[in-house]
Coordinates of C-alpha atoms in Angstrom, one line a residue:
Chain A
G222 CA -5.3 14.1 31.9
A223 CA -9.1 14.5 31.8
G224 CA -10.8 13.2 28.7
V225 CA -13.9 14.4 26.9
S226 CA -16.9 14.4 29.2
Q227 CA -20.5 14.4 28.3
S228 CA -23.7 14.9 30.3
P229 CA -26.2 13.5 31.0
S230 CA -25.0 10.0 30.4
N231 CA -28.6 8.9 29.8
K232 CA -31.7 10.9 28.9
V233 CA -35.3 9.8 28.6
T234 CA -37.8 12.3 27.2
E235 CA -41.2 12.4 25.7
K236 CA -41.9 13.0 22.1
G237 CA -42.2 16.7 21.4
K238 CA -40.0 17.9 24.3
D239 CA -36.7 19.8 23.8
V240 CA -33.4 18.3 25.1
E241 CA -29.9 19.7 25.6
L242 CA -26.8 17.6 25.6
R243 CA -23.5 18.9 26.9
C244 CA -19.9 18.2 25.9
D245 CA -16.8 19.3 27.7
P246 CA -13.8 18.9 25.4
I247 CA -10.2 18.2 26.4
S248 CA -8.6 21.4 27.6
G249 CA -6.7 23.1 24.9
H250 CA -8.5 21.3 22.0
T251 CA -9.7 23.8 19.4
A252 CA -11.9 21.5 17.4
L253 CA -15.1 19.9 18.7
Y254 CA -17.3 17.4 16.9
W255 CA -20.8 15.9 17.4
Y256 CA -21.8 12.5 16.0
R257 CA -24.7 10.2 16.6
Q258 CA -25.0 6.5 16.5
S259 CA -28.4 4.9 16.1
L260 CA -29.0 1.3 17.4
G261 CA -26.9 -1.1 15.3
Q262 CA -25.7 1.6 13.0
G263 CA -22.4 3.3 12.3
L264 CA -21.5 6.8 13.5
E265 CA -23.1 9.7 11.7
F266 CA -21.4 13.1 11.6
L267 CA -23.6 16.0 12.7
I268 CA -21.5 19.2 13.2
Y269 CA -18.1 20.5 14.0
F270 CA -16.5 23.6 15.4
Q271 CA -13.0 24.6 14.6
G272 CA -11.6 27.6 16.6
N273 CA -13.4 30.9 15.6
S274 CA -14.4 29.6 12.2
A275 CA -18.1 29.2 11.2
P276 CA -19.2 25.7 12.2
D277 CA -19.7 23.0 9.6
K278 CA -23.4 22.1 10.0
S279 CA -23.6 19.9 7.0
G280 CA -24.5 16.8 8.9
L281 CA -27.4 18.1 10.9
P282 CA -30.5 16.1 9.9
S283 CA -33.1 18.8 10.3
D284 CA -33.6 22.3 11.6
R285 CA -34.7 20.9 14.9
F286 CA -31.1 20.2 15.6
S287 CA -28.7 23.0 16.6
A288 CA -25.4 23.4 18.5
E289 CA -23.4 26.1 20.0
R290 CA -20.0 26.4 21.5
T291 CA -19.4 29.0 24.1
G292 CA -16.0 30.6 24.7
G293 CA -14.4 28.0 22.5
S294 CA -14.9 25.3 25.0
V295 CA -18.1 23.7 26.2
S296 CA -20.7 22.8 23.6
T297 CA -24.4 22.2 23.8
L298 CA -26.4 20.2 21.2
T299 CA -30.1 21.0 21.3
I300 CA -32.8 19.0 19.8
Q301 CA -36.2 20.7 19.6
R302 CA -39.5 18.9 19.4
T303 CA -37.9 15.5 19.7
Q304 CA -39.1 12.6 17.6
Q305 CA -38.7 8.9 18.3
E306 CA -36.2 8.6 15.4
D307 CA -33.9 10.9 17.4
S308 CA -33.3 8.1 19.8
A309 CA -29.6 7.3 19.6
V310 CA -26.2 7.7 21.3
Y311 CA -24.9 11.2 20.8
L312 CA -21.1 11.3 20.8
C313 CA -18.8 14.3 21.2
A314 CA -15.1 14.4 20.2
S315 CA -12.4 17.0 20.4
S316 CA -9.0 17.5 18.8
R317 CA -6.1 19.8 18.8
G318 CA -6.5 21.5 15.4
W319 CA -6.9 18.8 12.7
E320 CA -5.2 16.1 14.7
T321 CA -6.5 12.9 16.3
Q322 CA -10.1 13.1 17.6
Y323 CA -10.8 11.8 21.1
F324 CA -14.3 10.7 21.9
G325 CA -16.4 11.1 25.0
P326 CA -18.6 8.3 26.5
G327 CA -21.7 9.5 24.8
T328 CA -25.2 10.5 25.9
R329 CA -27.9 7.8 25.3
L330 CA -31.1 9.5 24.3
L331 CA -34.4 7.7 24.4
V332 CA -37.5 9.4 23.0
L333 CA -40.8 7.8 24.1
Chain B
D195 CA -12.8 10.6 2.6
A196 CA -11.2 7.7 0.8
K197 CA -13.4 4.6 0.8
T198 CA -12.2 1.8 3.1
T199 CA -13.2 -1.8 3.0
Q200 CA -12.9 -4.2 5.9
P201 CA -14.1 -7.7 6.5
P202 CA -17.3 -7.7 8.6
S203 CA -16.0 -10.0 11.3
M204 CA -12.9 -11.9 12.5
D205 CA -12.1 -14.3 15.3
C206 CA -8.9 -14.5 17.3
A207 CA -7.7 -16.8 20.1
E208 CA -6.7 -15.1 23.3
G209 CA -2.9 -14.5 23.4
R210 CA -2.5 -14.7 19.7
A211 CA -1.9 -11.8 17.3
A212 CA -5.0 -10.3 15.7
N213 CA -4.3 -9.0 12.2
L214 CA -7.1 -6.8 10.9
P215 CA -6.9 -5.8 7.2
C216 CA -8.2 -2.7 5.5
N217 CA -8.3 -1.8 1.8
H218 CA -8.1 1.9 0.8
S219 CA -7.2 1.8 -2.8
T220 CA -8.4 5.3 -3.6
I221 CA -6.4 7.0 -0.8
S222 CA -4.6 10.1 -1.8
G223 CA -1.1 11.1 -1.0
N224 CA -1.8 13.3 2.0
E225 CA -4.6 11.2 3.6
Y226 CA -3.7 9.4 6.8
V227 CA -5.0 6.0 7.8
Y228 CA -6.6 6.0 11.2
W229 CA -7.8 3.1 13.3
Y230 CA -10.4 3.4 16.1
R231 CA -12.2 0.8 18.0
Q232 CA -15.6 0.8 19.8
I233 CA -16.1 -1.6 22.7
H234 CA -19.8 -2.3 23.4
S235 CA -21.6 0.7 24.9
Q236 CA -18.6 3.0 24.9
G237 CA -17.4 5.8 22.7
P238 CA -14.8 5.1 19.9
Q239 CA -11.3 4.8 21.2
Y240 CA -8.3 6.0 19.1
I241 CA -5.8 3.3 18.5
I242 CA -3.1 4.5 16.0
H243 CA -2.6 6.3 12.7
G244 CA 0.0 6.6 10.0
L245 CA 0.7 8.0 6.6
K246 CA 3.4 6.0 4.9
N247 CA 5.7 4.4 7.4
N248 CA 4.8 1.6 9.7
E249 CA 3.8 2.8 13.2
T250 CA 3.8 1.2 16.6
N251 CA 2.5 2.3 20.0
E252 CA 1.5 0.7 23.3
M253 CA -1.7 -0.6 21.8
A254 CA -0.9 -1.8 18.4
S255 CA 1.1 -1.8 15.2
L256 CA 0.1 -0.4 11.9
I257 CA 1.6 -1.8 8.7
I258 CA 0.9 0.2 5.5
T259 CA 1.8 -1.2 2.1
E260 CA 4.3 0.6 0.0
D261 CA 1.6 1.7 -2.5
R262 CA -0.6 2.7 0.4
K263 CA -3.6 0.9 -1.0
S264 CA -4.0 -1.3 2.1
S265 CA -3.0 -1.6 5.7
T266 CA -3.1 -4.0 8.6
L267 CA -3.7 -3.3 12.2
I268 CA -1.9 -5.8 14.5
L269 CA -2.8 -6.4 18.1
P270 CA 0.2 -8.5 19.1
H271 CA -1.3 -10.4 22.0
A272 CA -5.1 -10.2 21.9
T273 CA -7.1 -10.3 25.1
L274 CA -10.8 -10.8 25.8
R275 CA -11.0 -7.0 26.4
D276 CA -9.9 -6.4 22.8
T277 CA -13.3 -7.7 21.6
A278 CA -14.8 -4.7 19.8
V279 CA -15.7 -3.2 16.4
Y280 CA -12.5 -1.9 14.7
Y281 CA -12.8 1.0 12.2
C282 CA -10.3 1.9 9.5
I283 CA -10.8 5.5 8.4
A284 CA -9.0 7.6 5.8
P285 CA -10.4 11.1 6.5
Y286 CA -10.4 13.8 3.8
N287 CA -7.3 16.0 4.4
A288 CA -7.1 18.8 1.8
G289 CA -8.8 21.8 3.4
G290 CA -12.2 21.3 2.0
T291 CA -15.5 21.6 3.9
S292 CA -15.4 17.9 4.9
Y293 CA -12.0 18.4 6.4
G294 CA -11.8 17.0 9.9
K295 CA -14.9 14.9 10.2
L296 CA -14.6 11.2 10.4
T297 CA -16.7 8.9 8.3
F298 CA -17.2 5.5 10.0
G299 CA -18.1 2.5 8.0
Q300 CA -19.3 -0.8 9.4
G301 CA -15.9 -1.8 10.6
T302 CA -14.7 -5.3 11.6
I303 CA -16.2 -7.1 14.6
L304 CA -13.3 -8.7 16.3
T305 CA -14.2 -11.5 18.7
V306 CA -11.4 -12.7 20.9
H307 CA -12.2 -16.1 22.4
P308 CA -10.5 -18.0 25.3

């Protein structure tokens, strides 16, 4: 079946602009996760949503980062007033409950 | 999450078995061991996971020691396409606020050569 999809695959923006990254999880998966991976670094947890529970935002690096999940499906990660240090690959994953997480291909963000 | 320790890099000849070790000496009784890999410029790919018993699927085998302090991922017949970073993860699994998120370390860079 269809896996996790993310859009856009690549995004180039200017410092100070806002960006929105989209994630479409696997159908039926109740949990959705956002991670980011800076060049040459490991994956860093940002936020996760589990069903109707309040999201765990403990990994968001600043208040410029926010995410929402509409209708328990699609999620959007928004970065306001982007900075050059926000340049990274943003990865989304989904899972059925607390089970195995499956990752999307990522969105490569470059802030000039 | 239980801390995991992996060698930074390994080499393997094409067609041979690749055996990737992982130490997780602080793992608790209900924490699974997960293996993912990340091929260059792609998102992490799930490989296999286990709790106590050895596991096998179409991609790999997972051997977990009886005391659960270490495990080995086995790719039985490595190919050039198996060149990737392999991550061993033991996610926190007791209902706390960190429940569910994965903590990726530096992993093992496996290079399969002809």
